[in-house]
Amino acid sequence: MSRVYNFSAGPSMLPEPVLKTAQAELLEYEGSGQSVMEMSHRSAVFDEIIKSTEARLRRVLRIPGNYKVGFFQGGASTQFAMVPLNLMTTGSADYFVTGNFSGLAAKEAEKFGRVHIAASSKDKNFTYIPNVKTADYSPNASYIHICQNNTIFGTRFAELPQRPGVPLVADLSSCILSGPLDVSRYGLIYFGVQKNVAPAGMAVAIIREDLLGQAGPAVPAMLNYKTIIDKESMYNTPPCWCIYMTGLVLRYIEERVGGLEAMELINTAKAALLYDYLDSQEFYKNPVEKRYRSLMNVTFTSPTPEMDKAFCTAAAEAGFVNLKGHRLVGGMRASIYNAMPHEGVAKLVQFMEDFRKANA
Ligand SMILES: *Cc1c(COP(=O)(O)O)cnc(C)c1O
């Protein structure tokens, strides 16, 4: 067996010790005589899995007591609709458009009310984050929506929009658990798990209690945060395997990494390795304004699109896969989520330098 360094933007790498635990428990989970994939979601064994997973998430993210946690199907994209369906009480909301997913979230919200674009970075192909202090906020927004880490463009918010009485709603799909987070600054946080947490198939929402119960009567039960949260994510059959894997990853972060402060140090060092290299030479270029550079998704281009293609082919042959950039940006993108080892980035940098020498 030889595992590659997988730089995919998602689904993406999982920590190897987690995969080994899942493998060891695949046929029989803790003396239950069955796999987590086979057991009833109403069983005592699964009840312990879902409860301990939520408890771990609360510990790791230090989620305050007045926030609820729910496990949802439909990925982050379903959250794009659930947010306005549940929170757009005034008929309008403010959106920051800083990339593809925040644009899609705004477009989805337009179906349910007035979407006011508080700021956009489209003018420079999303290579920066607009100033959150001077954005054009509207007077009666129900909430402010941001995508905190822009997976495709490789940017992240360095500061958060904060307006008294207006909850901040944030898509953290591609940066959740990458470092400590002050949950109290948000009204609602959501993330698809397939980038930095678990296999694809689930989104998690963390929502301040007072924001629950505002959805109108026509909102489908499955799209109402309150329905799912009141039933502790067991309104219907939840994504059991994903919840189990989320629990394993959280245990790994708690017990082997040492929490999110330690995780952030690892991620900062990993990203610095790649950005410092990019800044040290002229062959590859990263278009993002430095203070908005993502720790998770690093974009770069070589001198020509033909060279980019040759780079990706040669990289894949050397065991560095999924480096092709998104079609909206071109070039390359290295997604270096929590599970990408430091060694993987160090070896990629060495490969990049060898390729540069051979092709400059
Ligand atoms: C991947 C991604 C999404 C889309 O997630 P799905 O689970 O595929 O719907 C949304 N937002 C961000 C920031 C992402 O990275």
Coordinates of C-alpha atoms and ligand atoms in Angstrom, one line a residue:
M1 CA 0.0 0.0 0.0
S2 CA 1.2 3.5 -0.7
R3 CA -0.8 6.4 0.3
V4 CA -0.4 9.7 -1.7
Y5 CA -0.3 13.2 -0.4
N6 CA -3.8 14.3 -1.3
F7 CA -4.1 18.1 -1.8
S8 CA -7.8 17.9 -2.7
A9 CA -10.1 20.8 -1.7
G10 CA -12.7 18.3 -0.5
P11 CA -13.4 15.5 0.2
S12 CA -9.9 15.5 1.5
M13 CA -7.3 13.6 3.7
L14 CA -8.3 12.2 7.1
P15 CA -5.8 11.6 9.8
E16 CA -4.2 8.2 9.4
P17 CA -4.7 7.1 13.0
V18 CA -8.4 7.9 12.6
L19 CA -8.7 5.7 9.5
K20 CA -6.9 2.9 11.3
T21 CA -9.3 3.1 14.2
A22 CA -12.3 3.1 11.8
Q23 CA -10.7 0.0 10.1
A24 CA -10.2 -1.8 13.4
E25 CA -13.8 -1.1 14.4
L26 CA -15.3 -1.7 11.0
L27 CA -16.7 -5.2 11.6
E28 CA -17.5 -4.8 15.2
Y29 CA -17.8 -1.6 17.2
E30 CA -16.9 -2.0 20.9
G31 CA -18.3 -5.4 21.6
S32 CA -21.7 -4.6 20.0
G33 CA -21.4 -7.4 17.5
Q34 CA -22.0 -5.0 14.5
S35 CA -20.6 -2.2 12.5
V36 CA -21.6 1.4 13.1
M37 CA -22.8 1.3 9.5
E38 CA -25.3 -1.4 10.5
M39 CA -26.6 -0.4 13.9
S40 CA -29.9 1.3 14.7
H41 CA -29.7 5.0 15.2
R42 CA -32.0 4.5 18.2
S43 CA -29.7 1.9 19.9
A44 CA -28.0 2.7 23.1
V45 CA -24.6 2.2 21.4
F46 CA -25.3 4.8 18.8
D47 CA -26.8 7.1 21.3
E48 CA -23.5 7.2 23.1
I49 CA -21.7 7.8 19.8
I50 CA -23.8 10.9 18.9
K51 CA -23.8 12.3 22.4
S52 CA -20.1 11.9 22.9
T53 CA -19.4 13.4 19.5
E54 CA -21.5 16.5 20.3
A55 CA -19.8 16.7 23.8
R56 CA -16.3 16.6 22.1
L57 CA -17.3 19.2 19.6
R58 CA -18.4 21.5 22.5
R59 CA -15.2 20.9 24.4
V60 CA -12.9 21.3 21.4
L61 CA -14.6 24.5 20.2
R62 CA -15.5 25.7 23.7
I63 CA -19.1 26.2 22.6
P64 CA -21.0 28.3 25.1
G65 CA -24.0 26.8 26.8
N66 CA -26.5 29.1 25.0
Y67 CA -25.6 27.5 21.6
K68 CA -27.2 24.4 20.2
V69 CA -25.5 21.9 17.9
G70 CA -27.2 20.0 15.1
F71 CA -26.1 17.4 12.5
F72 CA -27.7 18.0 9.1
Q73 CA -27.8 16.2 5.8
G74 CA -27.5 18.1 2.4
G75 CA -24.0 19.5 2.9
A76 CA -23.1 23.2 3.3
S77 CA -25.2 24.0 0.2
T78 CA -28.4 23.1 1.9
Q79 CA -27.4 25.5 4.7
F80 CA -27.4 28.3 2.1
A81 CA -31.2 27.9 2.0
M82 CA -31.7 27.0 5.6
V83 CA -30.1 30.2 6.8
P84 CA -32.6 32.6 5.1
L85 CA -35.5 30.2 5.7
N86 CA -34.9 30.3 9.4
L87 CA -33.3 33.7 10.1
M88 CA -34.5 36.2 7.5
T89 CA -37.1 37.7 9.8
T90 CA -37.0 41.2 8.5
G91 CA -37.1 40.2 4.9
S92 CA -33.6 41.2 4.2
A93 CA -30.0 40.2 5.0
D94 CA -26.5 41.5 4.3
Y95 CA -24.1 39.3 2.4
F96 CA -20.3 39.6 1.8
V97 CA -19.4 38.2 -1.6
T98 CA -15.8 37.1 -1.4
G99 CA -15.8 34.1 -3.7
N100 CA -17.8 31.3 -5.2
F101 CA -19.6 29.8 -2.2
S102 CA -20.5 33.2 -0.7
G103 CA -21.9 34.1 -4.1
L104 CA -24.0 30.9 -4.2
A105 CA -25.2 31.5 -0.6
A106 CA -26.3 35.0 -1.6
K107 CA -28.1 33.7 -4.8
E108 CA -29.9 31.1 -2.8
A109 CA -31.0 33.7 -0.2
E110 CA -32.5 35.9 -2.9
K111 CA -35.2 33.3 -3.3
F112 CA -36.5 34.1 0.2
G113 CA -36.0 37.9 0.5
R114 CA -33.9 40.9 -0.2
V115 CA -30.2 40.3 -0.4
H116 CA -28.0 43.3 0.2
I117 CA -24.4 43.0 -0.9
A118 CA -22.5 44.7 1.9
A119 CA -19.2 44.3 0.1
S120 CA -17.7 42.3 -2.7
S121 CA -14.1 41.6 -3.8
K122 CA -15.2 40.6 -7.3
D123 CA -13.4 43.6 -8.8
K124 CA -10.0 41.9 -8.2
N125 CA -11.1 38.3 -8.8
F126 CA -11.6 37.7 -5.1
T127 CA -7.9 38.1 -4.2
Y128 CA -8.7 40.1 -1.1
I129 CA -11.3 40.5 1.7
P130 CA -13.2 43.8 1.8
N131 CA -12.8 46.0 4.8
V132 CA -15.4 44.9 7.3
K133 CA -15.5 48.3 9.1
T134 CA -16.4 50.3 6.0
A135 CA -18.8 47.8 4.4
D136 CA -22.2 49.1 3.3
Y137 CA -24.4 47.6 5.9
S138 CA -28.2 48.0 5.5
P139 CA -30.3 49.3 8.4
N140 CA -32.7 46.4 8.8
A141 CA -30.6 43.3 8.0
S142 CA -31.7 40.1 9.9
Y143 CA -28.2 38.9 9.8
I144 CA -24.8 39.3 8.1
H145 CA -23.5 36.3 6.1
I146 CA -19.8 35.6 5.4
C147 CA -17.8 32.7 4.0
Q148 CA -14.9 32.9 6.4
N149 CA -12.4 30.9 4.4
N150 CA -12.7 31.0 0.6
T151 CA -11.8 27.5 -0.5
I152 CA -11.4 28.3 -4.2
F153 CA -9.7 31.6 -4.1
G154 CA -7.5 30.9 -1.0
T155 CA -8.5 33.9 1.1
R156 CA -9.8 34.2 4.6
F157 CA -11.3 37.0 6.8
A158 CA -8.6 38.5 9.1
E159 CA -11.3 40.4 11.0
L160 CA -15.0 39.6 11.5
P161 CA -18.0 42.0 10.8
Q162 CA -19.6 42.8 14.1
R163 CA -22.7 44.9 14.4
P164 CA -24.7 45.2 17.6
G165 CA -27.9 43.3 17.4
V166 CA -27.2 41.8 14.0
P167 CA -26.1 38.1 14.2
L168 CA -23.1 37.1 12.2
V169 CA -23.7 33.9 10.2
A170 CA -20.6 32.2 8.9
D171 CA -19.8 29.3 6.5
L172 CA -16.7 27.7 8.0
S173 CA -16.7 24.6 5.8
S174 CA -13.0 24.9 4.9
C175 CA -11.5 26.2 8.1
I176 CA -13.4 24.7 11.0
L177 CA -11.2 23.1 13.6
S178 CA -8.1 24.6 12.0
G179 CA -7.6 26.8 15.1
P180 CA -9.4 28.2 18.1
L181 CA -12.7 30.1 17.5
D182 CA -14.7 32.5 19.6
V183 CA -18.1 31.1 19.0
S184 CA -19.8 33.9 20.9
R185 CA -19.0 36.3 18.1
Y186 CA -21.4 34.4 15.8
G187 CA -25.1 33.9 15.8
L188 CA -24.8 30.8 13.6
I189 CA -21.8 28.8 12.3
Y190 CA -22.2 26.0 9.7
F191 CA -19.8 23.8 7.9
G192 CA -19.9 20.8 5.6
V193 CA -17.7 18.2 7.2
Q194 CA -15.8 16.8 4.1
K195 CA -13.0 19.4 4.1
N196 CA -11.6 19.4 7.6
V197 CA -13.6 16.9 9.6
A198 CA -15.0 13.7 8.2
P199 CA -16.2 11.9 5.1
A200 CA -18.8 13.8 2.9
G201 CA -22.5 13.6 3.7
M202 CA -23.1 16.0 6.6
A203 CA -23.1 19.6 7.7
V204 CA -22.9 20.8 11.3
A205 CA -24.6 24.0 12.5
I206 CA -23.9 25.7 15.8
I207 CA -26.7 28.2 16.5
R208 CA -27.4 30.6 19.3
E209 CA -30.5 29.6 21.2
D210 CA -32.5 32.8 20.8
L211 CA -32.3 32.5 17.0
L212 CA -34.2 29.2 16.9
G213 CA -38.0 29.0 16.3
Q214 CA -38.3 31.9 13.9
A215 CA -39.0 29.8 10.7
G216 CA -42.4 30.3 9.2
P217 CA -45.0 27.4 9.0
A218 CA -44.3 26.6 5.4
V219 CA -40.6 25.7 6.1
P220 CA -40.1 22.0 5.6
A221 CA -39.4 20.1 8.8
M222 CA -36.0 18.9 7.5
L223 CA -35.0 22.5 6.7
N224 CA -36.1 23.9 10.1
Y225 CA -33.2 24.1 12.6
K226 CA -35.6 23.8 15.5
T227 CA -37.1 20.5 14.3
I228 CA -33.8 18.8 14.1
I229 CA -32.2 20.4 17.2
D230 CA -35.3 19.7 19.4
K231 CA -34.9 16.1 18.4
E232 CA -31.2 16.1 19.1
S233 CA -30.4 15.5 15.4
M234 CA -32.6 12.3 15.5
Y235 CA -35.8 13.7 13.8
N236 CA -35.1 11.1 11.1
T237 CA -32.2 8.7 10.5
P238 CA -29.1 10.9 10.9
P239 CA -25.8 10.3 8.9
C240 CA -24.6 7.8 11.5
W241 CA -21.3 6.9 9.9
C242 CA -20.4 10.6 9.4
I243 CA -21.2 11.4 13.0
Y244 CA -19.1 8.5 14.2
M245 CA -16.1 9.6 12.0
T246 CA -16.6 13.2 13.2
G247 CA -16.2 11.8 16.8
L248 CA -13.0 10.0 15.9
V249 CA -11.5 13.1 14.4
L250 CA -12.4 15.2 17.4
R251 CA -10.9 12.6 19.7
Y252 CA -7.7 12.7 17.6
I253 CA -7.6 16.5 17.9
E254 CA -8.3 16.4 21.6
E255 CA -6.0 13.5 22.6
R256 CA -3.2 13.4 20.0
V257 CA -2.9 16.9 18.7
G258 CA -3.7 18.6 22.0
G259 CA -6.6 20.9 21.1
L260 CA -7.1 23.7 18.7
E261 CA -4.3 25.9 19.9
A262 CA -1.8 23.2 19.0
M263 CA -3.7 22.5 15.8
E264 CA -3.3 26.2 14.8
L265 CA 0.5 26.2 15.5
I266 CA 0.8 23.1 13.2
N267 CA -1.3 24.7 10.5
T268 CA 0.5 28.1 10.7
A269 CA 3.9 26.4 10.4
K270 CA 2.7 24.3 7.5
A271 CA 1.2 27.3 5.5
A272 CA 4.3 29.4 6.2
L273 CA 6.5 26.7 4.7
L274 CA 4.6 27.0 1.4
Y275 CA 4.0 30.8 1.4
D276 CA 7.6 31.6 2.3
Y277 CA 8.7 29.4 -0.6
L278 CA 6.3 31.1 -2.9
D279 CA 7.6 34.5 -1.8
S280 CA 11.2 33.5 -2.2
Q281 CA 11.2 33.0 -6.0
E282 CA 9.6 34.4 -9.2
F283 CA 8.6 31.3 -11.1
Y284 CA 5.4 30.6 -9.1
K285 CA 3.0 33.4 -8.1
N286 CA 0.3 33.6 -5.4
P287 CA -2.2 36.4 -6.3
V288 CA -3.7 36.9 -2.8
E289 CA -3.1 40.0 -0.7
K290 CA -0.8 38.7 2.1
R291 CA -2.9 39.5 5.1
Y292 CA -5.9 37.6 3.7
R293 CA -4.0 34.5 2.7
S294 CA -5.8 31.3 3.7
L295 CA -4.0 28.8 6.0
M296 CA -6.0 26.0 4.4
N297 CA -6.1 26.6 0.6
V298 CA -3.0 27.9 -1.1
T299 CA -3.3 29.0 -4.8
F300 CA -0.4 29.5 -7.1
T301 CA 0.4 29.7 -10.8
S302 CA 3.5 28.9 -12.9
P303 CA 4.5 31.1 -15.9
T304 CA 1.9 29.6 -18.3
P305 CA -1.2 27.5 -18.3
E306 CA 0.7 24.8 -20.3
M307 CA 3.3 24.8 -17.6
D308 CA 0.6 24.5 -14.9
K309 CA -0.7 21.4 -16.7
A310 CA 2.8 19.9 -16.9
F311 CA 3.3 20.7 -13.2
C312 CA 0.1 18.9 -12.1
T313 CA 0.9 15.8 -14.3
A314 CA 4.5 15.6 -12.9
A315 CA 3.3 16.2 -9.3
A316 CA 0.7 13.4 -9.6
E317 CA 3.4 11.0 -10.9
A318 CA 5.5 11.9 -7.8
G319 CA 2.6 11.2 -5.4
F320 CA 1.2 14.7 -4.9
V321 CA -2.4 14.5 -6.2
N322 CA -5.3 16.9 -6.8
L323 CA -3.2 20.0 -7.2
K324 CA -5.1 21.4 -10.2
G325 CA -6.7 24.8 -9.3
H326 CA -10.4 25.4 -9.6
R327 CA -11.5 26.4 -13.1
L328 CA -12.5 29.8 -11.8
V329 CA -8.9 30.6 -10.9
G330 CA -6.7 28.3 -13.0
G331 CA -3.2 27.3 -12.0
M332 CA -2.7 25.2 -8.9
R333 CA -4.3 24.9 -5.4
A334 CA -2.8 23.0 -2.5
S335 CA -5.4 22.4 0.1
I336 CA -3.5 21.7 3.3
Y337 CA -6.2 20.9 5.8
N338 CA -5.6 19.6 9.3
A339 CA -4.8 16.0 8.1
M340 CA -2.1 17.0 5.7
P341 CA 1.1 16.2 7.5
H342 CA 3.9 18.9 7.7
E343 CA 6.1 16.4 5.8
G344 CA 3.6 16.4 2.9
V345 CA 4.0 20.2 2.5
A346 CA 7.8 20.1 2.9
K347 CA 8.1 17.4 0.2
L348 CA 5.7 19.4 -2.1
V349 CA 8.0 22.5 -1.7
Q350 CA 11.0 20.4 -2.6
F351 CA 9.1 19.1 -5.6
M352 CA 8.2 22.6 -6.7
E353 CA 11.8 23.8 -6.4
D354 CA 13.0 20.8 -8.5
F355 CA 10.3 21.5 -11.1
R356 CA 11.3 25.2 -11.2
K357 CA 15.0 24.4 -11.7
A358 CA 14.2 22.0 -14.5
N359 CA 11.7 24.3 -16.3
A360 CA 12.7 27.9 -15.5
Ligands
LIG1 C1 -17.1 22.9 -0.2 C2 -17.8 24.2 0.3 C3 -19.1 24.3 0.2 C4 -20.1 23.4 -0.4 O1 -20.2 22.3 0.4 P1 -21.2 21.1 0.0 O2 -21.2 20.3 1.3 O3 -20.6 20.4 -1.1 O4 -22.5 21.6 -0.2 C5 -19.7 25.5 0.8 N1 -18.9 26.4 1.4 C6 -17.6 26.3 1.4 C7 -16.7 27.3 2.1 C8 -16.9 25.1 0.9 O5 -15.6 25.0 1.0

